[in-house]
Short mmCIF file of C-alpha atoms and ligand atoms in Angstrom, two decimals:
data_model
loop_
_atom_site.label_atom_id
_atom_site.label_comp_id
_atom_site.label_asym_id
_atom_site.label_seq_id
_atom_site.Cartn_x
_atom_site.Cartn_y
_atom_site.Cartn_z
CA MET A 1 -5.95 120.31 -29.89
CA MET A 2 -8.21 117.50 -28.76
CA ASN A 3 -7.00 115.64 -25.72
CA LEU A 4 -7.13 112.01 -26.78
CA SER A 5 -6.04 110.62 -23.45
CA LYS A 6 -9.03 112.23 -21.74
CA GLU A 7 -10.66 109.88 -19.25
CA LYS A 8 -14.04 108.55 -20.17
CA GLU A 9 -16.87 110.23 -18.31
CA ASN A 10 -18.76 108.26 -15.68
CA LEU A 11 -22.23 107.23 -16.67
CA ILE A 12 -24.96 105.30 -14.92
CA VAL A 13 -27.71 103.34 -16.62
CA MET A 14 -30.57 102.79 -14.18
CA LYS A 15 -33.37 100.33 -14.48
CA PHE A 16 -36.65 100.99 -12.73
CA GLY A 17 -39.18 98.19 -12.62
CA GLY A 18 -42.96 98.43 -12.66
CA SER A 19 -43.39 98.79 -8.93
CA CYS A 20 -41.09 101.85 -8.95
CA LEU A 21 -43.77 103.62 -10.99
CA GLN A 22 -46.99 102.29 -9.59
CA ASN A 23 -48.26 105.38 -7.76
CA ALA A 24 -47.39 108.93 -6.71
CA GLY A 25 -45.35 107.71 -3.73
CA ALA A 26 -43.24 105.43 -5.92
CA PHE A 27 -42.72 108.28 -8.40
CA SER A 28 -41.37 110.56 -5.70
CA GLN A 29 -38.98 107.84 -4.56
CA THR A 30 -37.81 107.35 -8.18
CA THR A 31 -37.34 111.12 -8.49
CA LYS A 32 -35.36 111.28 -5.28
CA ILE A 33 -32.99 108.63 -6.61
CA ILE A 34 -32.59 110.38 -9.97
CA LYS A 35 -31.88 113.74 -8.31
CA ASN A 36 -29.32 112.14 -6.08
CA TYR A 37 -27.31 110.61 -8.93
CA ILE A 38 -27.70 113.30 -11.55
CA LYS A 39 -25.47 115.62 -9.58
CA ASP A 40 -22.46 113.43 -10.26
CA TYR A 41 -23.22 111.29 -13.29
CA LYS A 42 -24.52 111.25 -16.79
CA LEU A 43 -27.73 109.28 -16.50
CA VAL A 44 -29.83 107.06 -18.73
CA ILE A 45 -33.05 105.70 -17.25
CA ILE A 46 -34.68 102.51 -18.52
CA THR A 47 -38.23 101.85 -17.35
CA SER A 48 -40.64 98.93 -17.32
CA ALA A 49 -44.37 99.11 -17.76
CA ILE A 50 -46.39 100.11 -14.71
CA LYS A 51 -46.96 97.17 -12.39
CA GLU A 52 -49.17 94.45 -13.92
CA ILE A 53 -49.76 96.29 -17.20
CA THR A 54 -47.76 93.78 -19.29
CA ASP A 55 -49.93 90.95 -17.91
CA LYS A 56 -53.03 92.91 -18.80
CA LEU A 57 -51.78 93.61 -22.33
CA ILE A 58 -51.00 89.95 -22.93
CA ASP A 59 -54.41 89.07 -21.55
CA PHE A 60 -55.92 91.64 -23.92
CA TYR A 61 -54.12 90.02 -26.83
CA LYS A 62 -55.36 86.58 -25.83
CA LYS A 63 -58.94 87.68 -25.27
CA SER A 64 -58.95 89.62 -28.51
CA CYS A 65 -59.22 86.32 -30.28
CA GLU A 66 -62.41 85.53 -28.37
CA GLU A 67 -64.88 87.87 -26.70
CA ALA A 68 -64.89 91.50 -27.82
CA SER A 69 -66.70 92.86 -24.77
CA GLU A 70 -64.11 91.59 -22.35
CA CYS A 71 -61.40 93.27 -24.43
CA ASP A 72 -63.11 96.62 -24.07
CA TYR A 73 -63.11 96.13 -20.34
CA ILE A 74 -59.37 95.35 -20.24
CA ILE A 75 -58.52 98.38 -22.38
CA GLU A 76 -60.64 100.63 -20.22
CA ASN A 77 -58.87 99.31 -17.14
CA ILE A 78 -55.44 99.96 -18.72
CA TYR A 79 -56.55 103.46 -19.67
CA ASN A 80 -57.83 104.22 -16.17
CA ILE A 81 -54.65 103.06 -14.44
CA HIS A 82 -52.55 105.41 -16.59
CA LYS A 83 -55.02 108.30 -16.45
CA ASN A 84 -55.24 108.12 -12.65
CA LEU A 85 -51.48 108.06 -12.39
CA ILE A 86 -51.09 111.09 -14.67
CA ASP A 87 -53.72 112.97 -12.65
CA ALA A 88 -51.90 112.12 -9.45
CA ILE A 89 -48.42 113.21 -10.52
CA ILE A 90 -48.61 115.90 -13.23
CA ASP A 91 -50.08 119.31 -12.50
CA GLU A 92 -52.95 119.88 -14.93
CA ASN A 93 -51.87 123.46 -15.52
CA LYS A 94 -48.57 122.37 -17.00
CA PRO A 95 -48.33 121.82 -20.76
CA GLU A 96 -46.96 118.31 -20.11
CA TYR A 97 -50.31 117.29 -18.65
CA ASN A 98 -52.22 117.61 -21.91
CA ASP A 99 -49.33 116.27 -23.99
CA THR A 100 -49.27 113.16 -21.83
CA LEU A 101 -53.03 112.66 -21.99
CA ASP A 102 -52.94 113.04 -25.78
CA PHE A 103 -50.18 110.44 -25.96
CA LEU A 104 -52.21 108.10 -23.77
CA ASP A 105 -55.34 108.56 -25.91
CA GLU A 106 -53.40 107.84 -29.10
CA ASN A 107 -51.84 104.70 -27.62
CA ILE A 108 -55.14 103.38 -26.31
CA GLU A 109 -56.75 103.99 -29.69
CA GLU A 110 -53.92 102.08 -31.42
CA LEU A 111 -54.32 99.22 -28.97
CA SER A 112 -58.06 98.96 -29.66
CA GLN A 113 -57.32 98.84 -33.36
CA LEU A 114 -54.71 96.14 -32.85
CA GLY A 115 -57.33 94.14 -30.93
CA ARG A 116 -59.58 94.33 -33.98
CA VAL A 117 -56.71 93.22 -36.21
CA VAL A 118 -56.15 90.17 -34.01
CA ARG A 119 -59.84 89.33 -34.25
CA LEU A 120 -59.82 89.54 -38.04
CA LEU A 121 -56.50 87.86 -38.76
CA ARG A 122 -55.14 84.78 -37.15
CA PRO A 123 -53.29 85.42 -33.89
CA SER A 124 -49.52 85.65 -34.21
CA MET A 125 -46.60 86.22 -31.88
CA ASP A 126 -45.54 89.35 -33.71
CA ILE A 127 -48.83 91.09 -32.97
CA GLN A 128 -48.60 89.96 -29.36
CA ASP A 129 -45.20 91.65 -29.14
CA ILE A 130 -46.51 94.92 -30.58
CA ILE A 131 -49.35 94.91 -28.08
CA ALA A 132 -47.08 94.03 -25.12
CA SER A 133 -44.69 96.88 -26.00
CA TYR A 134 -47.31 99.54 -25.25
CA GLY A 135 -46.84 99.15 -21.49
CA GLU A 136 -43.29 100.48 -21.61
CA LYS A 137 -44.13 103.08 -24.22
CA MET A 138 -46.80 104.63 -22.03
CA SER A 139 -44.99 104.37 -18.68
CA THR A 140 -41.71 105.79 -19.97
CA PHE A 141 -43.41 108.70 -21.72
CA ILE A 142 -45.18 109.50 -18.45
CA VAL A 143 -41.91 109.39 -16.49
CA SER A 144 -40.21 111.68 -18.96
CA GLN A 145 -43.04 114.20 -19.08
CA TYR A 146 -43.49 114.10 -15.35
CA LEU A 147 -39.83 115.04 -14.87
CA ASN A 148 -40.15 117.84 -17.41
CA SER A 149 -43.21 119.19 -15.63
CA GLN A 150 -41.41 119.54 -12.31
CA ASP A 151 -39.78 122.76 -11.17
CA PHE A 152 -36.38 121.29 -10.36
CA GLY A 153 -35.25 121.84 -13.94
CA ILE A 154 -34.25 118.38 -15.17
CA LYS A 155 -34.75 118.33 -18.93
CA SER A 156 -35.61 114.84 -20.04
CA GLN A 157 -35.76 113.24 -23.49
CA PHE A 158 -38.05 110.28 -24.23
CA ILE A 159 -36.72 107.55 -26.55
CA SER A 160 -38.66 104.53 -27.78
CA SER A 161 -36.29 101.56 -27.81
CA ASP A 162 -37.41 100.20 -31.19
CA GLU A 163 -35.37 103.07 -32.67
CA ILE A 164 -32.13 101.90 -31.06
CA ILE A 165 -32.30 98.20 -30.25
CA ILE A 166 -32.13 95.72 -33.11
CA THR A 167 -32.98 92.11 -32.34
CA ASP A 168 -33.40 88.77 -34.05
CA ASP A 169 -36.93 87.78 -34.98
CA ASN A 170 -37.57 85.37 -32.14
CA PHE A 171 -40.80 87.10 -31.11
CA GLY A 172 -41.59 86.89 -27.42
CA ARG A 173 -38.01 86.15 -26.44
CA ALA A 174 -35.82 88.05 -28.87
CA LEU A 175 -32.09 88.56 -28.42
CA PRO A 176 -30.27 91.77 -29.32
CA LEU A 177 -27.98 92.03 -32.33
CA LEU A 178 -25.27 93.84 -30.43
CA GLU A 179 -23.24 95.25 -33.30
CA GLU A 180 -26.19 96.83 -35.11
CA THR A 181 -27.59 98.08 -31.83
CA GLU A 182 -24.33 99.67 -30.75
CA GLU A 183 -24.15 101.60 -33.99
CA LEU A 184 -27.63 103.01 -33.48
CA ILE A 185 -27.03 103.86 -29.85
CA VAL A 186 -23.80 105.65 -30.68
CA THR A 187 -25.55 107.63 -33.42
CA LYS A 188 -28.70 108.49 -31.51
CA ILE A 189 -27.92 108.44 -27.79
CA VAL A 190 -24.36 109.76 -27.57
CA PRO A 191 -25.25 113.18 -29.08
CA LEU A 192 -28.08 113.52 -26.57
CA LEU A 193 -25.74 112.67 -23.72
CA GLU A 194 -23.35 115.31 -24.99
CA SER A 195 -26.02 117.94 -25.52
CA ALA A 196 -26.15 120.72 -22.96
CA ALA A 197 -29.90 121.03 -23.52
CA ILE A 198 -30.70 117.54 -22.22
CA ASP A 199 -30.02 116.31 -18.70
CA LEU A 200 -31.54 112.86 -18.75
CA ILE A 201 -32.61 110.26 -21.28
CA CYS A 202 -35.64 108.06 -20.56
CA VAL A 203 -35.68 104.91 -22.65
CA THR A 204 -38.43 102.29 -22.84
CA GLY A 205 -37.41 98.86 -21.57
CA PHE A 206 -38.44 95.41 -22.79
CA TYR A 207 -38.62 95.81 -26.57
CA GLY A 208 -36.66 96.45 -29.71
CA SER A 209 -37.27 95.82 -33.37
CA THR A 210 -36.06 93.49 -36.07
CA LYS A 211 -33.98 94.72 -38.99
CA ASP A 212 -37.20 95.12 -40.95
CA LYS A 213 -38.70 97.21 -38.16
CA LYS A 214 -41.09 94.76 -36.55
CA ILE A 215 -41.44 95.24 -32.80
CA THR A 216 -40.01 92.38 -30.71
CA THR A 217 -39.98 91.84 -26.95
CA LEU A 218 -36.97 90.54 -25.03
CA GLY A 219 -38.90 88.10 -22.83
CA ARG A 220 -40.57 88.72 -19.49
CA GLY A 221 -38.43 90.87 -17.26
CA GLY A 222 -36.65 92.11 -20.38
CA THR A 223 -36.17 95.68 -19.14
CA ASP A 224 -33.10 94.46 -17.24
CA LEU A 225 -31.68 93.38 -20.55
CA THR A 226 -32.40 96.76 -22.14
CA ALA A 227 -30.34 98.41 -19.41
CA ALA A 228 -27.48 95.98 -19.98
CA ILE A 229 -27.55 96.56 -23.75
CA MET A 230 -27.48 100.32 -23.23
CA ALA A 231 -24.42 100.14 -20.96
CA TYR A 232 -22.70 97.72 -23.33
CA SER A 233 -23.21 100.02 -26.31
CA LEU A 234 -22.08 103.14 -24.49
CA GLU A 235 -18.96 101.55 -22.99
CA PRO A 236 -16.57 102.55 -25.81
CA LYS A 237 -17.39 106.23 -25.14
CA PHE A 238 -18.19 106.33 -21.42
CA ASN A 239 -17.35 104.58 -18.21
CA PRO A 240 -20.69 102.95 -17.42
CA ARG A 241 -22.20 101.19 -14.44
CA VAL A 242 -25.69 99.69 -14.28
CA ILE A 243 -27.97 99.95 -11.28
CA TYR A 244 -30.98 97.67 -11.17
CA TRP A 245 -33.47 99.00 -8.59
CA LYS A 246 -35.38 96.05 -7.21
CA ASP A 247 -37.80 95.16 -4.47
CA VAL A 248 -35.14 92.90 -2.97
CA GLN A 249 -31.74 93.85 -1.53
CA GLY A 250 -29.85 91.82 -4.10
CA PHE A 251 -28.80 88.22 -4.64
CA LEU A 252 -29.28 85.94 -1.63
CA ASN A 253 -27.15 82.85 -1.03
CA ALA A 254 -30.19 80.54 -0.85
CA ASP A 255 -33.89 80.62 -1.63
CA PRO A 256 -35.72 82.03 1.43
CA ARG A 257 -38.76 79.87 0.67
CA ILE A 258 -36.65 76.77 1.16
CA ALA A 259 -33.66 77.57 3.34
CA ASN A 260 -34.02 78.32 7.05
CA GLN A 261 -31.34 80.97 6.80
CA THR A 262 -30.14 83.20 4.00
CA ALA A 263 -27.67 86.04 3.66
CA LEU A 264 -27.12 88.79 1.12
CA LEU A 265 -24.26 88.26 -1.33
CA LYS A 266 -22.55 91.65 -1.36
CA ASN A 267 -19.95 90.89 -4.02
CA ILE A 268 -20.21 88.28 -6.71
CA SER A 269 -18.72 87.74 -10.11
CA TYR A 270 -20.66 87.48 -13.35
CA VAL A 271 -19.89 83.79 -13.67
CA GLU A 272 -21.35 83.14 -10.23
CA ALA A 273 -24.35 85.38 -10.75
CA LYS A 274 -25.13 83.47 -13.95
CA GLU A 275 -25.14 80.22 -12.00
CA LEU A 276 -27.52 81.73 -9.47
CA ALA A 277 -29.82 82.96 -12.21
CA PHE A 278 -29.73 79.61 -13.96
CA PHE A 279 -30.66 77.72 -10.81
CA GLY A 280 -33.79 79.60 -10.10
CA SER A 281 -32.80 82.91 -8.54
CA LYS A 282 -34.98 85.17 -10.66
CA VAL A 283 -33.45 88.45 -9.57
CA LEU A 284 -32.24 89.51 -13.02
CA HIS A 285 -33.03 88.61 -16.60
CA PRO A 286 -30.30 85.98 -17.18
CA VAL A 287 -29.05 87.35 -20.51
CA CYS A 288 -28.22 90.75 -19.06
CA LEU A 289 -25.46 89.18 -17.02
CA ASP A 290 -23.82 87.93 -20.21
CA VAL A 291 -24.12 91.29 -21.89
CA ASN A 292 -22.63 93.18 -18.93
CA GLU A 293 -19.86 90.63 -18.60
CA LYS A 294 -18.77 90.98 -22.23
CA ARG A 295 -17.46 94.49 -21.55
CA SER A 296 -16.69 94.05 -17.85
CA ILE A 297 -19.34 96.55 -16.84
CA PRO A 298 -19.94 96.54 -13.10
CA SER A 299 -23.53 96.39 -12.00
CA GLU A 300 -25.43 96.75 -8.78
CA ILE A 301 -28.71 95.38 -7.57
CA ARG A 302 -30.05 97.81 -5.02
CA PRO A 303 -33.22 97.95 -2.93
CA PHE A 304 -35.60 100.59 -4.27
CA ALA A 305 -37.17 101.13 -0.87
CA ASN A 306 -33.85 101.93 0.73
CA PRO A 307 -31.62 103.54 -1.91
CA GLU A 308 -28.85 104.69 0.41
CA SER A 309 -28.47 101.35 2.16
CA GLU A 310 -25.05 99.72 2.14
CA GLU A 311 -26.77 96.33 1.84
CA PHE A 312 -26.83 95.56 -1.86
CA THR A 313 -25.12 93.29 -4.39
CA THR A 314 -22.28 94.39 -6.65
CA ILE A 315 -21.53 92.16 -9.63
CA THR A 316 -18.14 92.45 -11.28
CA LYS A 317 -16.05 90.59 -13.80
CA GLU A 318 -13.43 89.63 -11.20
CA VAL A 319 -14.11 86.77 -8.88
CA VAL A 320 -14.01 88.29 -5.43
CA LYS A 321 -12.13 85.96 -3.15
CA ASP A 322 -13.35 85.62 0.34
CA GLU A 323 -12.90 83.00 3.00
CA LYS A 324 -15.84 80.96 1.73
CA ILE A 325 -15.34 78.76 -1.29
CA ILE A 326 -19.02 78.01 -1.58
CA LYS A 327 -21.03 81.17 -2.04
CA ALA A 328 -24.54 79.82 -2.39
CA ILE A 329 -26.76 76.75 -2.13
CA THR A 330 -29.55 77.12 -4.61
CA SER A 331 -32.35 74.86 -5.66
CA ILE A 332 -35.08 74.24 -8.16
CA GLU A 333 -37.76 72.53 -6.17
CA ARG A 334 -40.10 71.42 -8.93
CA LEU A 335 -38.45 69.64 -11.79
CA SER A 336 -39.14 66.70 -14.04
CA MET A 337 -36.44 64.19 -14.85
CA VAL A 338 -36.42 62.26 -18.09
CA THR A 339 -34.46 59.04 -18.46
CA ILE A 340 -33.86 57.50 -21.84
CA GLU A 341 -32.55 53.95 -21.81
CA SER A 342 -31.47 51.88 -24.66
CA GLY A 343 -31.57 48.14 -24.12
CA THR A 344 -29.23 47.62 -27.01
CA MET A 345 -25.84 49.15 -27.51
CA ILE A 346 -26.95 51.84 -29.89
CA SER A 347 -24.21 54.32 -29.40
CA LEU A 348 -25.59 57.14 -27.31
CA PRO A 349 -22.99 59.82 -28.05
CA GLY A 350 -24.34 60.39 -31.54
CA THR A 351 -27.84 60.04 -30.25
CA VAL A 352 -27.35 62.68 -27.58
CA SER A 353 -26.84 65.44 -30.09
CA LYS A 354 -29.97 64.35 -31.94
CA LEU A 355 -31.87 64.34 -28.69
CA PHE A 356 -30.83 67.85 -27.71
CA SER A 357 -31.41 69.35 -31.10
CA LEU A 358 -34.90 67.83 -31.10
CA LEU A 359 -35.61 69.51 -27.76
CA GLY A 360 -33.69 72.67 -28.56
CA ASP A 361 -35.70 73.26 -31.72
CA ASP A 362 -38.76 73.43 -29.50
CA ASN A 363 -37.17 75.82 -27.02
CA ILE A 364 -37.02 73.28 -24.21
CA ASN A 365 -34.64 74.46 -21.55
CA ILE A 366 -32.46 71.65 -20.18
CA LYS A 367 -31.57 72.15 -16.52
CA PHE A 368 -29.05 69.34 -16.13
CA ILE A 369 -27.68 66.35 -17.97
CA SER A 370 -26.27 63.17 -16.55
CA GLN A 371 -25.08 60.14 -18.45
CA SER A 372 -24.23 56.76 -17.06
CA SER A 373 -20.74 55.46 -17.78
CA SER A 374 -22.12 52.45 -19.58
CA GLU A 375 -23.46 55.01 -22.08
CA ASN A 376 -26.75 53.29 -22.41
CA ASN A 377 -28.83 55.68 -20.43
CA ILE A 378 -29.05 59.39 -20.26
CA THR A 379 -30.96 61.47 -17.74
CA PHE A 380 -31.85 65.12 -18.00
CA GLY A 381 -33.97 67.64 -16.15
CA ILE A 382 -36.61 70.01 -17.51
CA ASP A 383 -39.22 72.40 -16.12
CA ILE A 384 -42.33 70.53 -15.05
CA GLU A 385 -44.29 72.80 -17.37
CA ASP A 386 -42.35 71.39 -20.34
CA ALA A 387 -42.80 67.74 -19.38
CA MET A 388 -45.91 67.07 -21.47
CA LYS A 389 -44.33 68.63 -24.51
CA VAL A 390 -41.11 66.66 -24.10
CA SER A 391 -43.01 63.44 -23.65
CA PHE A 392 -44.96 64.17 -26.82
CA LEU A 393 -41.83 65.08 -28.80
CA LEU A 394 -39.93 61.98 -27.75
CA ARG A 395 -42.74 59.51 -28.19
CA ASN A 396 -43.51 60.86 -31.63
CA SER A 397 -39.96 61.00 -32.86
CA GLU A 398 -38.79 58.41 -35.34
CA LEU A 399 -35.65 57.64 -33.39
CA PHE A 400 -36.71 57.80 -29.74
CA GLY A 401 -40.33 56.85 -29.89
CA LYS A 402 -39.92 53.54 -31.63
CA GLN A 403 -38.34 50.26 -30.73
CA TRP A 404 -34.87 51.15 -29.46
CA PHE A 405 -35.52 53.29 -26.43
CA ASN A 406 -37.37 53.20 -23.19
CA ILE A 407 -38.49 56.59 -21.86
CA LYS A 408 -39.29 57.35 -18.21
CA ILE A 409 -40.40 60.67 -16.77
CA ASP A 410 -40.31 61.35 -13.05
CA HIS A 411 -42.06 64.45 -11.70
CA ASP A 412 -41.14 64.40 -8.02
CA ILE A 413 -37.56 65.51 -8.04
CA SER A 414 -35.61 68.63 -7.06
CA LEU A 415 -32.24 69.96 -8.09
CA ILE A 416 -29.74 71.45 -5.70
CA ALA A 417 -26.65 73.34 -6.81
CA VAL A 418 -23.68 74.15 -4.63
CA ILE A 419 -22.10 77.22 -6.21
CA GLY A 420 -18.78 79.01 -5.94
CA ALA A 421 -16.03 79.97 -8.36
CA GLY A 422 -13.35 78.87 -5.88
CA MET A 423 -14.33 75.19 -6.03
CA LEU A 424 -12.51 74.76 -9.32
CA HIS A 425 -9.20 74.68 -7.48
CA THR A 426 -10.34 73.11 -4.25
CA PRO A 427 -10.35 69.36 -3.93
CA GLY A 428 -12.80 67.56 -1.73
CA ILE A 429 -15.91 69.65 -2.27
CA ALA A 430 -17.86 66.87 -3.96
CA GLY A 431 -16.80 64.41 -1.25
CA LYS A 432 -18.09 66.76 1.42
CA VAL A 433 -21.41 67.20 -0.42
CA PHE A 434 -22.01 63.45 -0.54
CA THR A 435 -20.85 62.80 3.02
CA THR A 436 -23.13 65.54 4.30
CA LEU A 437 -26.12 64.19 2.42
CA GLY A 438 -25.30 60.58 3.33
CA ASN A 439 -24.97 61.41 7.02
CA ASN A 440 -28.42 62.92 6.83
CA LYS A 441 -29.88 59.92 5.05
CA ILE A 442 -30.68 61.86 1.90
CA ASN A 443 -30.67 59.71 -1.17
CA VAL A 444 -28.96 61.21 -4.24
CA ARG A 445 -30.87 60.26 -7.40
CA ALA A 446 -28.39 61.68 -9.87
CA ILE A 447 -25.30 63.81 -10.04
CA ALA A 448 -25.15 66.18 -12.89
CA GLN A 449 -23.07 68.45 -14.91
CA GLY A 450 -24.57 71.90 -14.57
CA SER A 451 -24.17 74.77 -16.92
CA SER A 452 -20.48 75.19 -16.06
CA GLU A 453 -17.78 73.99 -13.69
CA LEU A 454 -18.68 76.42 -10.97
CA ASN A 455 -21.19 74.19 -9.34
CA ILE A 456 -21.93 70.69 -8.21
CA THR A 457 -25.46 69.69 -9.06
CA ILE A 458 -27.30 66.91 -7.35
CA ILE A 459 -30.77 65.54 -7.84
CA VAL A 460 -32.82 64.44 -4.87
CA GLU A 461 -36.40 63.44 -4.29
CA ARG A 462 -38.66 66.41 -3.73
CA LYS A 463 -39.50 65.38 -0.19
CA ASP A 464 -35.79 65.73 0.67
CA CYS A 465 -35.19 69.10 -0.99
CA LYS A 466 -35.61 71.40 2.01
CA ASN A 467 -33.59 69.19 4.27
CA ALA A 468 -30.80 68.82 1.73
CA VAL A 469 -30.50 72.58 1.23
CA ASN A 470 -30.38 73.18 4.96
CA VAL A 471 -27.77 70.56 5.78
CA LEU A 472 -25.58 71.75 2.91
CA TYR A 473 -26.03 75.36 3.99
CA ASP A 474 -24.93 74.40 7.44
CA ALA A 475 -21.93 72.41 6.24
CA PHE A 476 -20.62 74.87 3.65
CA ILE A 477 -21.80 78.28 4.69
CA ASN A 478 -22.22 78.24 8.46
CA GLN A 479 -19.25 76.01 9.10
CA GLY A 480 -17.49 76.38 5.73
N1 LIG B 1 -42.90 94.77 -18.48
C1 LIG B 1 -42.19 93.58 -18.87
C2 LIG B 1 -42.63 92.41 -18.02
O1 LIG B 1 -43.49 92.55 -17.17
C3 LIG B 1 -40.74 93.76 -18.85
C4 LIG B 1 -40.14 94.04 -17.50
O2 LIG B 1 -40.87 94.34 -16.55
O3 LIG B 1 -38.93 93.99 -17.38
O4 LIG B 1 -42.16 91.34 -18.21
MG1 LIG B 2 -26.30 116.91 -21.25
#
């Protein structure tokens, strides 16, 4: 009789980024890591394109609309990088060598044809996504064949993620449809994991496909998200953990370009990690934190160069209490701040929703919002890169551009966020923030509501950013 109470088997989903595959040395490090874990775990590997290939593919797409000769050069360069890598890592006497070269030739030929399609038709995001997906397709096939060609007997299976990940049709920044995806992963991946003939599954990162089978990409850095989706979908059958191998140790408690000191955060919760990601710490694709959190899947960010090191970050659902209430002081140094004032008493509350849907429809990411109590002005922060677009949208809108509102955009500001889940229940944090800044003669331009209640966000002039981060770091982390 089947034992229904059987414990779920442990499984690890590992994400390797482009620099983990860039040359023979990196491949042997990747292999060492795989061999180390495969002894004790079921393993699914998710891989990015080889370093810089995605940039080159996007460049190829862009140039395909212009000069044909330059496109040939880019394609040749992409071919050479892969061919040299294959020559360096796969023995030419093994059958995998020719299989891999044939695969490369086919992919390069398809890319050249796609370039011609772009030249003939008008450019479109969906063709850009098809082109960008080739980086992962080629790198992951190489990884899988390389492992099969080795004598240590790991039998690997290559899977292209468009077969298992269904997304919406927001090309360039698609989001997964988790229910549909889970069904496919359970149907196609679980039997492979249970098969005695397969030891390891190598899945392409970064892309999926729409319900009608058009390739979509998950946004830059999207391979992290692929790993999270895989763990999410396998969770009902296995006991998964995700390991993101990175060229950093993990999450730091401040930005090393700005703060004089930083320390590694060894344990943080998903809610805190999301705050860090939102306020500029680009360690992980931000959506993958949400996906992992949904099913309480623990994840680790570990340094690729030093895989056995105890210095890494573990992210869990539970908020890990330690003696420090404030875990991190993060910052976005370059930000634009938009202020909309209404001289009259046009009620802003109704207007605010119109304002944010106008910006939201154009994919403008709002970093903070602050509204005066008189309700006749509202201030919000956006990426500097979006400032022109926002200015254009507002000035051309019926409601905001005409007689009722006055619009100001300021480009020399920075945002600082003091982050920690414990502050919710601790009075006096905000007071301490303002006293610290005041004592150091730092002028606070605005106070804002961040993305949640786990932070206090303040806006300062850019010239004060570094100083503000350092005095807050000192007050809350050194002395906190
Ligand atoms: N190759 C893609 C990029 O460069 C996805 C990734 O690396 O995660 O954005
Ligand atoms: Mg097996």
